[in-house]
Coordinates of C-alpha atoms in Angstrom, one line a residue:
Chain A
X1028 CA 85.9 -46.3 105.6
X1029 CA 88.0 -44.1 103.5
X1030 CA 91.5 -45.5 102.2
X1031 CA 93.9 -43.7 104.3
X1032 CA 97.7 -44.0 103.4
X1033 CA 100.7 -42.5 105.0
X1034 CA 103.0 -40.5 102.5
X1035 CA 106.5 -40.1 103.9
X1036 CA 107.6 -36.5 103.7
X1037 CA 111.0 -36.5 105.4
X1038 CA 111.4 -32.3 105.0
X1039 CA 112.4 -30.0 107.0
X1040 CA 110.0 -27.3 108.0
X1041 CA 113.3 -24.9 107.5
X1042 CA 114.2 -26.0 104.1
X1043 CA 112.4 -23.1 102.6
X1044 CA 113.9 -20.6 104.8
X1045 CA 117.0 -22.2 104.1
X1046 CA 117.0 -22.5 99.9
X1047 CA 115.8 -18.6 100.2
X1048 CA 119.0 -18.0 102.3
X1049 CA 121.3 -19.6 99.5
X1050 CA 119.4 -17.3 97.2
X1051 CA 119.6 -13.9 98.9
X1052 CA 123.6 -14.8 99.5
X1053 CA 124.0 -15.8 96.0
X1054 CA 122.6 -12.1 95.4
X1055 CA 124.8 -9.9 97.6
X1056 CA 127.7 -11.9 96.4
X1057 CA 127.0 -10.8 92.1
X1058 CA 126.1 -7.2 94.0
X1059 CA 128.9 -7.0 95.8
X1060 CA 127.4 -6.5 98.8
X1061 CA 128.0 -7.5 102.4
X1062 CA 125.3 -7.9 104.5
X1063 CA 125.9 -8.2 108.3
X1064 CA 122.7 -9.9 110.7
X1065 CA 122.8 -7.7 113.8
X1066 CA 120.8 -9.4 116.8
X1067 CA 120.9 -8.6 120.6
X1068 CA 118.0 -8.0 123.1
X1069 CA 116.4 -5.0 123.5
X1070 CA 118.2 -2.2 125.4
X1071 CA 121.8 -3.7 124.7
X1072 CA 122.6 -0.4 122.5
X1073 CA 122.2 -2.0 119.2
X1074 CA 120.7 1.3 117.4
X1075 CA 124.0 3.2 119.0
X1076 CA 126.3 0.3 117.6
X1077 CA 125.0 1.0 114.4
X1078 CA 125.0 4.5 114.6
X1079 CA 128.5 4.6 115.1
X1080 CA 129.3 1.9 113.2
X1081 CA 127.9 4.1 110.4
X1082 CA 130.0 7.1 111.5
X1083 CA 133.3 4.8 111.2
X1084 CA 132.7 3.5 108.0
X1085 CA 130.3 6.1 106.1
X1086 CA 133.3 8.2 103.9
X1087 CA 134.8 5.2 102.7
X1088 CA 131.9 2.9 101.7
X1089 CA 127.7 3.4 100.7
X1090 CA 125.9 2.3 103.7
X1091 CA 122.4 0.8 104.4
X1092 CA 120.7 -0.2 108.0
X1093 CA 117.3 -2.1 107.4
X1094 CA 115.7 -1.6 110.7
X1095 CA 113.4 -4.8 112.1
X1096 CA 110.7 -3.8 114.4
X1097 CA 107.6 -5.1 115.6
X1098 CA 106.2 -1.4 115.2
X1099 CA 107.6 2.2 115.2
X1100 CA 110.1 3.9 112.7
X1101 CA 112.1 5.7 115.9
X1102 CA 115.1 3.7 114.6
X1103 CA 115.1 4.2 111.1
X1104 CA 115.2 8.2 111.7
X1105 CA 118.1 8.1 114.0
X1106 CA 120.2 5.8 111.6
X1107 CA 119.3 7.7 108.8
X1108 CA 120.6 11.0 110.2
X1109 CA 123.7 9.3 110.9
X1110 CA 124.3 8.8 107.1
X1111 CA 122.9 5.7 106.4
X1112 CA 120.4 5.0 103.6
X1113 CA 117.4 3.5 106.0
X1114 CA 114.2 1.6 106.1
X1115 CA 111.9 0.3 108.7
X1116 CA 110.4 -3.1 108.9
X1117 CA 107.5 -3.7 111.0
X1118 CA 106.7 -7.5 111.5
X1119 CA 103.1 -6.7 112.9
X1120 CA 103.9 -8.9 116.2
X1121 CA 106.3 -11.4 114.9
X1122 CA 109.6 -11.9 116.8
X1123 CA 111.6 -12.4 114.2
X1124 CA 112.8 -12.1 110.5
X1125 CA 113.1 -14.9 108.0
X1126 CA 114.7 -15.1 104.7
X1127 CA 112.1 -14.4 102.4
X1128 CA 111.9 -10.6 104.6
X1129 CA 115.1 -10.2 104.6
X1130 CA 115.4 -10.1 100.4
X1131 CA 112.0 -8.5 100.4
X1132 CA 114.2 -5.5 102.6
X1133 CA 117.0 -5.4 100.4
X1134 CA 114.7 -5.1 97.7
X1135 CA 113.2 -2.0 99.2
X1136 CA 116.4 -0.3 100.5
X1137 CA 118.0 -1.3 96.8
X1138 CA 121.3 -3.3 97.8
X1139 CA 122.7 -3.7 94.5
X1140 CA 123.8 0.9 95.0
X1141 CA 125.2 -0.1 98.4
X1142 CA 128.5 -1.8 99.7
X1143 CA 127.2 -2.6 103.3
X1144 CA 123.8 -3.1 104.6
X1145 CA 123.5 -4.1 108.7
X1146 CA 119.8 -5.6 108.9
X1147 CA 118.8 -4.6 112.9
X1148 CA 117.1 -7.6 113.7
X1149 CA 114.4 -7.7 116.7
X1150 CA 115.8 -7.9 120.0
X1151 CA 115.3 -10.8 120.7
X1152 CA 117.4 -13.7 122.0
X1153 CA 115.6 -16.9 121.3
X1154 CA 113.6 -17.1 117.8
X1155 CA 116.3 -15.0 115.6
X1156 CA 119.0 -17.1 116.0
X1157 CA 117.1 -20.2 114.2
X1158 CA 116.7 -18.2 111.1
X1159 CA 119.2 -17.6 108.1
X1160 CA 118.3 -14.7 106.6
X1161 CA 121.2 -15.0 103.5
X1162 CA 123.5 -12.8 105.5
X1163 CA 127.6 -12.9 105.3
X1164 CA 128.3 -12.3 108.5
X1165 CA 126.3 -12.8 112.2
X1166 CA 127.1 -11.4 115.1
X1167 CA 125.3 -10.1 118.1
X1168 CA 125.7 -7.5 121.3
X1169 CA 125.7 -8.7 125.1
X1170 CA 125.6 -5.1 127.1
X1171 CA 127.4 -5.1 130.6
X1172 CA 124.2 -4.4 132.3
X1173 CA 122.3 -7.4 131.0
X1174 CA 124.8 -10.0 133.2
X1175 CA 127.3 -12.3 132.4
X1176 CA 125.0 -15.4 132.5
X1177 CA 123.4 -14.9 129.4
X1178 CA 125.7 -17.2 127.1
X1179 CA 124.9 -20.2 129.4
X1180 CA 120.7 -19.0 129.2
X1181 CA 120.4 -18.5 125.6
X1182 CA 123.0 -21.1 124.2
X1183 CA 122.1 -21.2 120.5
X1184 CA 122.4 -17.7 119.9
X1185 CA 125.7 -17.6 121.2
X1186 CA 126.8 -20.8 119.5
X1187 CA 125.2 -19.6 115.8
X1188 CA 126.9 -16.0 115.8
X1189 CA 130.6 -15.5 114.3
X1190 CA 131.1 -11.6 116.1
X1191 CA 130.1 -11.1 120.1
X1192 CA 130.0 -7.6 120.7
X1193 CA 130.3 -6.9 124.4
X1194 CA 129.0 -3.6 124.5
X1195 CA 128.8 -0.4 127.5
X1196 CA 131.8 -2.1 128.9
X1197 CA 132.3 1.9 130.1
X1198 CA 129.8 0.8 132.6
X1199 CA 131.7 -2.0 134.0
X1200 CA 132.6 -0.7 137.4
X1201 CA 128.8 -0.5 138.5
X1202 CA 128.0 -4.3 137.6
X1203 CA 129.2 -7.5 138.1
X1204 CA 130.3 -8.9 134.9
X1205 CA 132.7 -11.5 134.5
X1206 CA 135.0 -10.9 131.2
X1207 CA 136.7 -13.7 131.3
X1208 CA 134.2 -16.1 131.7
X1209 CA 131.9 -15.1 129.1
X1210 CA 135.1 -15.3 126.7
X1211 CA 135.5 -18.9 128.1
X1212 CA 131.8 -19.6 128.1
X1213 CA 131.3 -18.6 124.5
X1214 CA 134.7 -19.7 122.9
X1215 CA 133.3 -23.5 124.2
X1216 CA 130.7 -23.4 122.6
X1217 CA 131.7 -21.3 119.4
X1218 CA 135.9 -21.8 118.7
X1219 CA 135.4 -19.6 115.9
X1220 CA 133.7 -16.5 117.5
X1221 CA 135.2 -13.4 117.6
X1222 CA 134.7 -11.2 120.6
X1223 CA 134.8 -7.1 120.8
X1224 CA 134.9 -5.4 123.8
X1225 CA 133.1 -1.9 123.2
X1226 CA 131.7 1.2 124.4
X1227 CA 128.9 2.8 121.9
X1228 CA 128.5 5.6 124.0
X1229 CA 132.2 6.6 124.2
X1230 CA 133.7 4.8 121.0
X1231 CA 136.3 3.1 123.6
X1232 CA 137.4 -0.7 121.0
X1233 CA 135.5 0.5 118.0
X1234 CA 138.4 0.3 116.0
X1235 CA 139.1 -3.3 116.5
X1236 CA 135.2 -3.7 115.5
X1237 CA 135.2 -1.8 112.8
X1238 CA 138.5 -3.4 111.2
X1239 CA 137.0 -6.6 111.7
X1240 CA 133.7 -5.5 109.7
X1241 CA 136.3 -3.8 106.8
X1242 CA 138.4 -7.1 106.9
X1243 CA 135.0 -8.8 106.3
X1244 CA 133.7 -6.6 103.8
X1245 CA 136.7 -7.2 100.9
X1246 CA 136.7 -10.7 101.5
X1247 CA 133.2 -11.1 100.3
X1248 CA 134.0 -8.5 97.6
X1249 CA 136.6 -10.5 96.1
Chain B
X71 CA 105.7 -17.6 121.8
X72 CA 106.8 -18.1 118.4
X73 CA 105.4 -21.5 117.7
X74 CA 101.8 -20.3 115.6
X75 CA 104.6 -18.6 113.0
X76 CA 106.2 -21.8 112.6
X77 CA 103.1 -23.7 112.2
X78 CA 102.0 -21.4 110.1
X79 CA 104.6 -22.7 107.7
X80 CA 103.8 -26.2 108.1
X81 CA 100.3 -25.5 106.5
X82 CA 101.9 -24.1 103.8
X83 CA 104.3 -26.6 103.3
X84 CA 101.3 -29.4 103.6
X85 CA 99.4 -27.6 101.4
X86 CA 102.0 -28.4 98.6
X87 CA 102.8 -31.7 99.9
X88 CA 98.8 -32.5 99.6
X89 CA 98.6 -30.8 95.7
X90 CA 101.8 -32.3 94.4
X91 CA 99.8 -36.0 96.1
X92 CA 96.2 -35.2 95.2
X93 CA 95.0 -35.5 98.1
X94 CA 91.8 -34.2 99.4
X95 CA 91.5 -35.1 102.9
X96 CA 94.3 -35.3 105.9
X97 CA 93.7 -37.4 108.8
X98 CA 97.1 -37.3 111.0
X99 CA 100.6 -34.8 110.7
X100 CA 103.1 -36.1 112.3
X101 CA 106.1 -33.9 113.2
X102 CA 109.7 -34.4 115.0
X103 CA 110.8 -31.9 117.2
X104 CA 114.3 -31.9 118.2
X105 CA 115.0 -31.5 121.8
X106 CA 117.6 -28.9 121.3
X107 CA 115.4 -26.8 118.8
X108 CA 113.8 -23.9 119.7
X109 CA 110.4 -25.1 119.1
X110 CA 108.6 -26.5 122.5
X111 CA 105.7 -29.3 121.9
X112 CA 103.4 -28.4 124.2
X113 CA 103.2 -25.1 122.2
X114 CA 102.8 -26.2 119.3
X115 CA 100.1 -28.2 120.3
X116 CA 98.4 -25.7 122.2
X117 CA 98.7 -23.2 119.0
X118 CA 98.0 -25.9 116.1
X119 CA 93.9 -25.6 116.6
X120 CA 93.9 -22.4 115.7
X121 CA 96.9 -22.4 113.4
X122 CA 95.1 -25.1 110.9
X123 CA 91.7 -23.4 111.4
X124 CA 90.4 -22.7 107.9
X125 CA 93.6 -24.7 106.2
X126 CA 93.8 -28.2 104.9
X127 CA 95.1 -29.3 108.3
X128 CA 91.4 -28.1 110.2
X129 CA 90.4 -30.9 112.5
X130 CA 93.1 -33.3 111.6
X131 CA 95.2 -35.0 114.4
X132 CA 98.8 -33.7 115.4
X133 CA 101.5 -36.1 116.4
X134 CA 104.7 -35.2 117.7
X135 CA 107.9 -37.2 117.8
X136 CA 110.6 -35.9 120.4
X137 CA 113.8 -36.5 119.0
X138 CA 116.7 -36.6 121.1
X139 CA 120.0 -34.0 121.4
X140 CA 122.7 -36.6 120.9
X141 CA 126.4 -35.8 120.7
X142 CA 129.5 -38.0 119.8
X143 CA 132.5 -37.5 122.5
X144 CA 135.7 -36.1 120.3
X145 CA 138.0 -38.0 123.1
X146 CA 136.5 -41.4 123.2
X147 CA 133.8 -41.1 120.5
X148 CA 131.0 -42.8 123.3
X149 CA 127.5 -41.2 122.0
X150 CA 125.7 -39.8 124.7
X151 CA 122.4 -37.0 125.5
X152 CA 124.0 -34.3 125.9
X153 CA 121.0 -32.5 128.0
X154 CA 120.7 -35.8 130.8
X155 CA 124.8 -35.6 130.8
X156 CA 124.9 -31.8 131.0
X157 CA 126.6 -31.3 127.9
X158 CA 129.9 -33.3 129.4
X159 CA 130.4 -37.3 127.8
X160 CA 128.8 -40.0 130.2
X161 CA 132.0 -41.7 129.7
X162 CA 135.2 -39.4 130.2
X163 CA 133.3 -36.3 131.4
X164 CA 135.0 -34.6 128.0
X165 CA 132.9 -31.3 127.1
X166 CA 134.2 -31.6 123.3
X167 CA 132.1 -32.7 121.5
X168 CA 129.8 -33.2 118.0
X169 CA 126.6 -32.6 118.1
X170 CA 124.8 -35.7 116.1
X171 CA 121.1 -34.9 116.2
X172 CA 118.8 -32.4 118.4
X173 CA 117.9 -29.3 116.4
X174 CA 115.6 -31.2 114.0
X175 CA 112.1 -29.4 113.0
X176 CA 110.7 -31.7 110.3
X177 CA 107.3 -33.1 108.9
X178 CA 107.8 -36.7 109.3
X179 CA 104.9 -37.9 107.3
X180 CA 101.2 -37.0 106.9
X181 CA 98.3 -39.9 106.9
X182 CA 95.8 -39.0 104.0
X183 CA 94.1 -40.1 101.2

């Protein structure tokens, strides 16, 4: 009979994730770089968020979108002829980014040229929002169309985020969305969150969004 | 489905664990799952076969402890689960509230030698 002991480990299985985090914020902050974690599910008009988002902000600061995608690089191209410096990650079948991809990314794009980088994360509403990638800010997008339940279905994305972007709120009229009780639903579980009420397709609150992003931006900078 | 990822990681992080010990052969992992993390048991056991296949963990035993998702009332400071109680306190029915445990994902301890 082999001598079997038991060795206490006691470690998180995030830890790594986490210390890599730390690492890639201790970066953007000697770069002077804000990097913003942008997650939604797919088809809430994330890619249009940033596209205008770029528009907005592209004459007064150098922008970069990393693009995370299970495959294709249709993102990347549309972002990059917005005016954004762009690259496309493909995670191969993963559904979602960690830490160690996210500083691989700003490796590749070269964050220390650029003021702001927005990483697209997968849309996704479950696995991102147990991973730190080292980023400033979170915030997601909730679109009109995808119901006003979602807060109380996907909890810990909600409660993790510091920005809720309720986007296509032009569309309102055709859906039955509550407003007010996804505010209520979200500020319970997140006092601190932040919520913008926008229209990607017809720039209706972007400036509240965007002011909230520049406001953002030279704190970190400071 | 994101468990075989996650697992994934736990080889790597045994793998250390079983250098930095010198140890040459695992019999047991033992892991605690939060029940307010987003990792579900009965996936990761499903997945952990093939996760560990060709790894140090290959044909070793996976336990799972299930920890609970414990909160601490901010009105009357009565500990209670917040998932039975519906996230409101089983005392004063207050929804404000500190969360005290749940959203744990660790390696507990591994049985080698």
């Amino acid at each position: 009979m082999e001598d079997y002991k038991v060795i206490k480990v006691k470690k998180s299985v995030y830890e790594n994730n986490n210390l890599e985090a730390e690492k890639v914020r201790e970066r953007l902050k000697s770069e002077k770089t804000f990097l913003l974690n942008l997650m939604s599910s797919p088809g809430s008009g994330k890619t249009t968020t940033v596209v205008r988002t770029i528009k907005s902000l592209k004459d007064k600061m150098k922008m970069g979108v990393i693009e995370a995608d299970i495959d294709s690089y249709v993102d990347a191209e549309k972002v990059a002829k917005a005016g954004a410096k762009a690259i496309q990650l493909q995670t191969g079948g993963m559904c979602h980014i960690d830490a160690i991809i996210s500083r691989d990314g700003l490796d590749s794009i070269g964050s220390q040229e650029l003021d702001f980088v927005i990483i697209e994360n997968i849309g996704n509403l479950v696995c991102p929002a147990s991973y730190d990638l080292g980023a400033c800010k979170n915030a997601m997008i909730l679109s009109v169309p995808e119901g006003d339940d979602k807060p109380l279905k996907y909890p810990k994305m909600f409660s993790t985020v510091d920005a809720l972007i309720i986007n296509k709120i032009d569309t309102m009229e055709y859906f039955d969305f509550d407003l007010e009780a996804v505010r209520k639903r979200v500020k319970e579980m997140n006092p601190n969150i932040e919520v913008f009420e926008i229209s990607a397709k017809t720039g209706q609150g972007f400036d509240q969004w965007t002011q909230w992003l520049e406001r953002n931006i030279t704190q970190w900078n400071r | 489905m994101h468990e075989l990822g996650v697992v994934m990681e736990v080889v790597k992080n045994v793998e250390q664990i079983a250098k930095d010990n010198k140890l040459t052969k695992i019999h047991t992992l033992v892991l605690q799952i939060g029940e307010l993390s987003s990792m579900i048991p009965r996936y990761i056991e499903a997945c952990y076969p093939a996760a560990v296949d060709g790894t140090i963990l290959e044909n070793t035993k996976l336990e799972i402890e299930v920890l609970p998702g414990n909160a601490i009332c901010k009105q009357c400071n009565n500990v209670f689960n917040i998932i039975k109680c519906d996230g409101k306190c089983s005392n004063c029915q207050e929804q404000s509230w500190e969360l005290l445990c749940g959203k744990e994902f660790m390696i507990k301890e591994i049985i080698a030698c």
